[in-house]
């Protein structure tokens, strides 16, 4: 049965988070002292004894700053410390009295979907904003990849030692065309984000014309 009170849930969930921390620490062959040293190096002094108490279940809570620093020290996304995805199929009491499969908990934590027992439209507006920002970032990443590929292919085409310059020139053209298509998609998604009042990520030099229509592409 899920915890009967906020206090018991806090302690039980902290133990779950501590187990996740221990799993990722051991997976890296890192000692408790080593993790404490990493946290200190990241600007958040965390004593070995404090971490040991957490992992052994002798602490009833963990602070958000501790969780974030530990996650960064472990080079692990924070949500993987909040839900044991890939390690167990057992339900997680993600909220007081609310159990969910680890994957469902992760989807709720990262904004992909509501919890299974929530109304289908619970949090729709916030999730739509997250989707827009994620789509924009994915498009920017793919554009950068295509832009680099086009430049590399163009350089090969101009290399006098290259036996197939025409093939490389064609590859450069294809990559450049794909980058141009992605730029148009980025323009559209940026406009959607702007209308929703969302922060717009910084554009790379090759896309500054999207922010300034008078600038040549």
Short mmCIF file of C-alpha atoms in Angstrom, two decimals:
data_model
loop_
_atom_site.label_atom_id
_atom_site.label_comp_id
_atom_site.label_asym_id
_atom_site.label_seq_id
_atom_site.Cartn_x
_atom_site.Cartn_y
_atom_site.Cartn_z
CA UNK A 1 0.00 0.00 0.00
CA UNK A 2 1.20 3.55 -0.69
CA UNK A 3 2.34 5.63 2.28
CA UNK A 4 -0.46 6.74 4.56
CA UNK A 5 0.95 10.19 5.26
CA UNK A 6 3.08 12.87 3.69
CA UNK A 7 5.83 12.13 6.21
CA UNK A 8 5.97 8.41 5.50
CA UNK A 9 5.81 9.04 1.75
CA UNK A 10 8.70 11.51 1.99
CA UNK A 11 10.87 8.97 3.80
CA UNK A 12 9.91 6.12 1.45
CA UNK A 13 10.49 8.16 -1.69
CA UNK A 14 13.81 9.44 -0.36
CA UNK A 15 14.90 5.82 0.07
CA UNK A 16 13.95 5.19 -3.56
CA UNK A 17 15.98 8.19 -4.73
CA UNK A 18 18.90 7.05 -2.54
CA UNK A 19 18.75 3.59 -4.13
CA UNK A 20 18.89 5.20 -7.58
CA UNK A 21 21.90 7.30 -6.54
CA UNK A 22 23.67 4.21 -5.20
CA UNK A 23 22.93 2.30 -8.41
CA UNK A 24 24.39 4.99 -10.67
CA UNK A 25 27.37 5.55 -8.36
CA UNK A 26 28.29 1.86 -8.26
CA UNK A 27 27.71 1.55 -11.98
CA UNK A 28 30.54 4.02 -12.45
CA UNK A 29 32.80 2.26 -9.93
CA UNK A 30 32.68 5.38 -7.78
CA UNK A 31 33.02 5.31 -3.99
CA UNK A 32 30.85 7.37 -1.66
CA UNK A 33 33.90 9.53 -0.95
CA UNK A 34 34.49 9.92 -4.67
CA UNK A 35 30.94 11.15 -5.18
CA UNK A 36 31.28 13.53 -2.25
CA UNK A 37 34.51 14.89 -3.76
CA UNK A 38 32.80 15.43 -7.12
CA UNK A 39 29.94 17.32 -5.45
CA UNK A 40 32.45 19.52 -3.65
CA UNK A 41 34.29 20.15 -6.91
CA UNK A 42 30.99 21.31 -8.42
CA UNK A 43 30.74 23.95 -5.70
CA UNK A 44 28.41 22.15 -3.30
CA UNK A 45 30.36 20.62 -0.40
CA UNK A 46 28.70 17.35 0.56
CA UNK A 47 30.34 15.28 3.26
CA UNK A 48 30.85 11.56 2.81
CA UNK A 49 28.92 10.86 6.02
CA UNK A 50 25.93 12.78 4.74
CA UNK A 51 25.87 10.78 1.52
CA UNK A 52 26.39 7.52 3.39
CA UNK A 53 23.42 8.28 5.65
CA UNK A 54 21.31 9.05 2.58
CA UNK A 55 22.21 5.80 0.80
CA UNK A 56 21.73 3.72 3.95
CA UNK A 57 18.24 5.09 4.57
CA UNK A 58 19.14 7.09 7.66
CA UNK A 59 17.97 10.36 6.12
CA UNK A 60 14.28 11.04 5.66
CA UNK A 61 14.62 13.63 2.91
CA UNK A 62 16.89 15.05 0.22
CA UNK A 63 16.90 18.67 -0.91
CA UNK A 64 16.48 19.77 -4.51
CA UNK A 65 19.97 21.38 -4.58
CA UNK A 66 21.49 18.11 -3.32
CA UNK A 67 19.65 16.10 -5.97
CA UNK A 68 20.75 18.39 -8.79
CA UNK A 69 24.40 18.50 -7.73
CA UNK A 70 24.54 14.73 -7.20
CA UNK A 71 22.97 14.16 -10.62
CA UNK A 72 25.52 16.45 -12.24
CA UNK A 73 28.36 14.78 -10.35
CA UNK A 74 27.14 11.42 -11.64
CA UNK A 75 26.67 12.77 -15.19
CA UNK A 76 23.12 11.42 -14.94
CA UNK A 77 19.86 13.22 -15.84
CA UNK A 78 18.12 14.18 -12.57
CA UNK A 79 14.91 12.39 -13.53
CA UNK A 80 16.79 9.06 -13.58
CA UNK A 81 17.47 9.62 -9.89
CA UNK A 82 13.77 10.29 -9.35
CA UNK A 83 12.51 7.11 -11.06
CA UNK A 84 14.32 3.76 -11.44
CA UNK A 85 13.73 3.38 -15.16
CA UNK A 86 15.34 0.29 -16.66
CA UNK A 87 16.12 -1.24 -13.29
CA UNK A 88 12.78 -2.49 -12.06
CA UNK A 89 9.23 -2.87 -13.27
CA UNK A 90 7.79 -2.32 -9.82
CA UNK A 91 5.50 0.64 -9.29
CA UNK A 92 6.93 3.83 -7.76
CA UNK A 93 4.91 5.88 -5.28
CA UNK A 94 5.65 9.07 -7.17
CA UNK A 95 3.22 11.17 -5.10
CA UNK A 96 1.58 10.47 -1.72
CA UNK A 97 -0.81 7.60 -2.41
CA UNK A 98 -0.14 7.68 -6.17
CA UNK A 99 1.73 4.76 -7.71
CA UNK A 100 2.99 4.58 -11.28
CA UNK A 101 5.21 2.32 -13.35
CA UNK A 102 8.76 3.71 -13.60
CA UNK A 103 8.28 4.65 -17.29
CA UNK A 104 4.99 6.43 -16.53
CA UNK A 105 6.73 8.31 -13.72
CA UNK A 106 9.50 9.40 -16.08
CA UNK A 107 7.02 10.53 -18.73
CA UNK A 108 5.30 12.66 -16.11
CA UNK A 109 8.59 14.03 -14.78
CA UNK A 110 9.86 15.03 -18.22
CA UNK A 111 6.54 16.47 -19.35
CA UNK A 112 5.72 13.83 -21.95
CA UNK A 113 2.39 12.73 -20.47
CA UNK A 114 0.21 13.08 -17.38
CA UNK A 115 0.21 10.38 -14.73
CA UNK A 116 -2.05 7.44 -15.68
CA UNK A 117 -4.78 8.38 -13.18
CA UNK A 118 -4.81 12.07 -14.14
CA UNK A 119 -7.38 13.50 -16.57
CA UNK A 120 -6.04 13.23 -20.17
CA UNK A 121 -5.81 17.02 -20.48
CA UNK A 122 -4.11 17.53 -17.11
CA UNK A 123 -1.15 19.85 -17.79
CA UNK A 124 -1.78 20.02 -21.54
CA UNK A 125 -0.77 23.67 -21.89
CA UNK A 126 2.54 23.23 -20.08
CA UNK A 127 3.37 20.08 -22.02
CA UNK A 128 2.62 21.86 -25.31
CA UNK A 129 5.15 24.52 -24.39
CA UNK A 130 7.76 21.89 -23.59
CA UNK A 131 7.09 20.12 -26.89
CA UNK A 132 7.59 23.37 -28.78
CA UNK A 133 10.91 24.08 -27.08
CA UNK A 134 12.11 20.50 -27.59
CA UNK A 135 11.14 20.54 -31.26
CA UNK A 136 12.98 23.80 -31.74
CA UNK A 137 16.12 22.45 -30.08
CA UNK A 138 16.00 19.23 -32.11
CA UNK A 139 15.63 21.20 -35.34
CA UNK A 140 18.56 23.45 -34.42
CA UNK A 141 20.72 20.42 -33.65
CA UNK A 142 19.83 18.74 -36.94
CA UNK A 143 20.37 21.98 -38.88
CA UNK A 144 23.86 22.32 -37.37
CA UNK A 145 24.64 18.72 -38.37
CA UNK A 146 23.51 19.27 -41.96
CA UNK A 147 25.32 22.60 -42.19
CA UNK A 148 28.59 20.99 -41.06
CA UNK A 149 28.08 18.13 -43.50
CA UNK A 150 27.50 20.57 -46.38
CA UNK A 151 30.66 22.51 -45.52
CA UNK A 152 32.73 19.35 -45.22
CA UNK A 153 31.45 17.98 -48.55
CA UNK A 154 32.08 21.32 -50.27
CA UNK A 155 35.64 21.31 -48.98
CA UNK A 156 36.19 17.78 -50.34
CA UNK A 157 34.76 18.86 -53.70
CA UNK A 158 37.31 21.68 -53.91
CA UNK A 159 40.23 19.50 -52.90
CA UNK A 160 42.42 18.98 -55.98
CA UNK A 161 43.49 15.59 -54.63
CA UNK A 162 39.90 14.36 -54.43
CA UNK A 163 39.19 11.83 -57.25
CA UNK A 164 35.39 12.36 -57.15
CA UNK A 165 34.79 16.11 -56.82
CA UNK A 166 31.42 15.99 -58.57
CA UNK A 167 30.05 13.41 -56.11
CA UNK A 168 31.15 15.55 -53.20
CA UNK A 169 29.69 18.65 -54.82
CA UNK A 170 26.36 16.85 -55.16
CA UNK A 171 26.55 15.75 -51.54
CA UNK A 172 27.20 19.36 -50.51
CA UNK A 173 24.18 20.50 -52.52
CA UNK A 174 21.91 17.88 -50.91
CA UNK A 175 23.05 18.70 -47.38
CA UNK A 176 22.67 22.43 -48.05
CA UNK A 177 19.14 21.91 -49.38
CA UNK A 178 18.22 19.87 -46.31
CA UNK A 179 19.67 22.57 -44.07
CA UNK A 180 17.58 25.17 -45.91
CA UNK A 181 14.41 23.10 -45.37
CA UNK A 182 15.25 22.81 -41.68
CA UNK A 183 15.79 26.56 -41.48
CA UNK A 184 12.23 27.13 -42.72
CA UNK A 185 10.90 24.71 -40.10
CA UNK A 186 12.94 26.52 -37.45
CA UNK A 187 11.43 29.81 -38.60
CA UNK A 188 7.92 28.41 -38.18
CA UNK A 189 8.52 26.85 -34.76
CA UNK A 190 10.24 30.02 -33.53
CA UNK A 191 7.13 31.97 -34.48
CA UNK A 192 4.94 29.50 -32.56
CA UNK A 193 7.24 29.82 -29.55
CA UNK A 194 7.22 33.61 -29.79
CA UNK A 195 3.42 33.74 -29.89
CA UNK A 196 3.31 31.55 -26.77
CA UNK A 197 5.70 33.88 -25.00
CA UNK A 198 8.43 31.24 -24.73
CA UNK A 199 12.14 32.06 -24.52
CA UNK A 200 13.87 31.65 -27.86
CA UNK A 201 17.26 29.90 -27.89
CA UNK A 202 20.22 31.73 -29.36
CA UNK A 203 20.64 31.23 -33.09
CA UNK A 204 23.92 30.11 -34.67
CA UNK A 205 25.58 32.58 -37.08
CA UNK A 206 24.16 30.78 -40.12
CA UNK A 207 20.59 31.35 -38.95
CA UNK A 208 20.76 34.92 -37.67
CA UNK A 209 18.62 36.00 -40.61
CA UNK A 210 15.67 34.24 -38.92
CA UNK A 211 15.82 36.79 -36.11
CA UNK A 212 16.59 39.72 -38.45
CA UNK A 213 14.63 39.51 -41.72
CA UNK A 214 16.90 42.17 -43.27
CA UNK A 215 19.96 39.99 -42.77
CA UNK A 216 20.88 37.84 -45.77
CA UNK A 217 20.68 34.04 -45.19
#
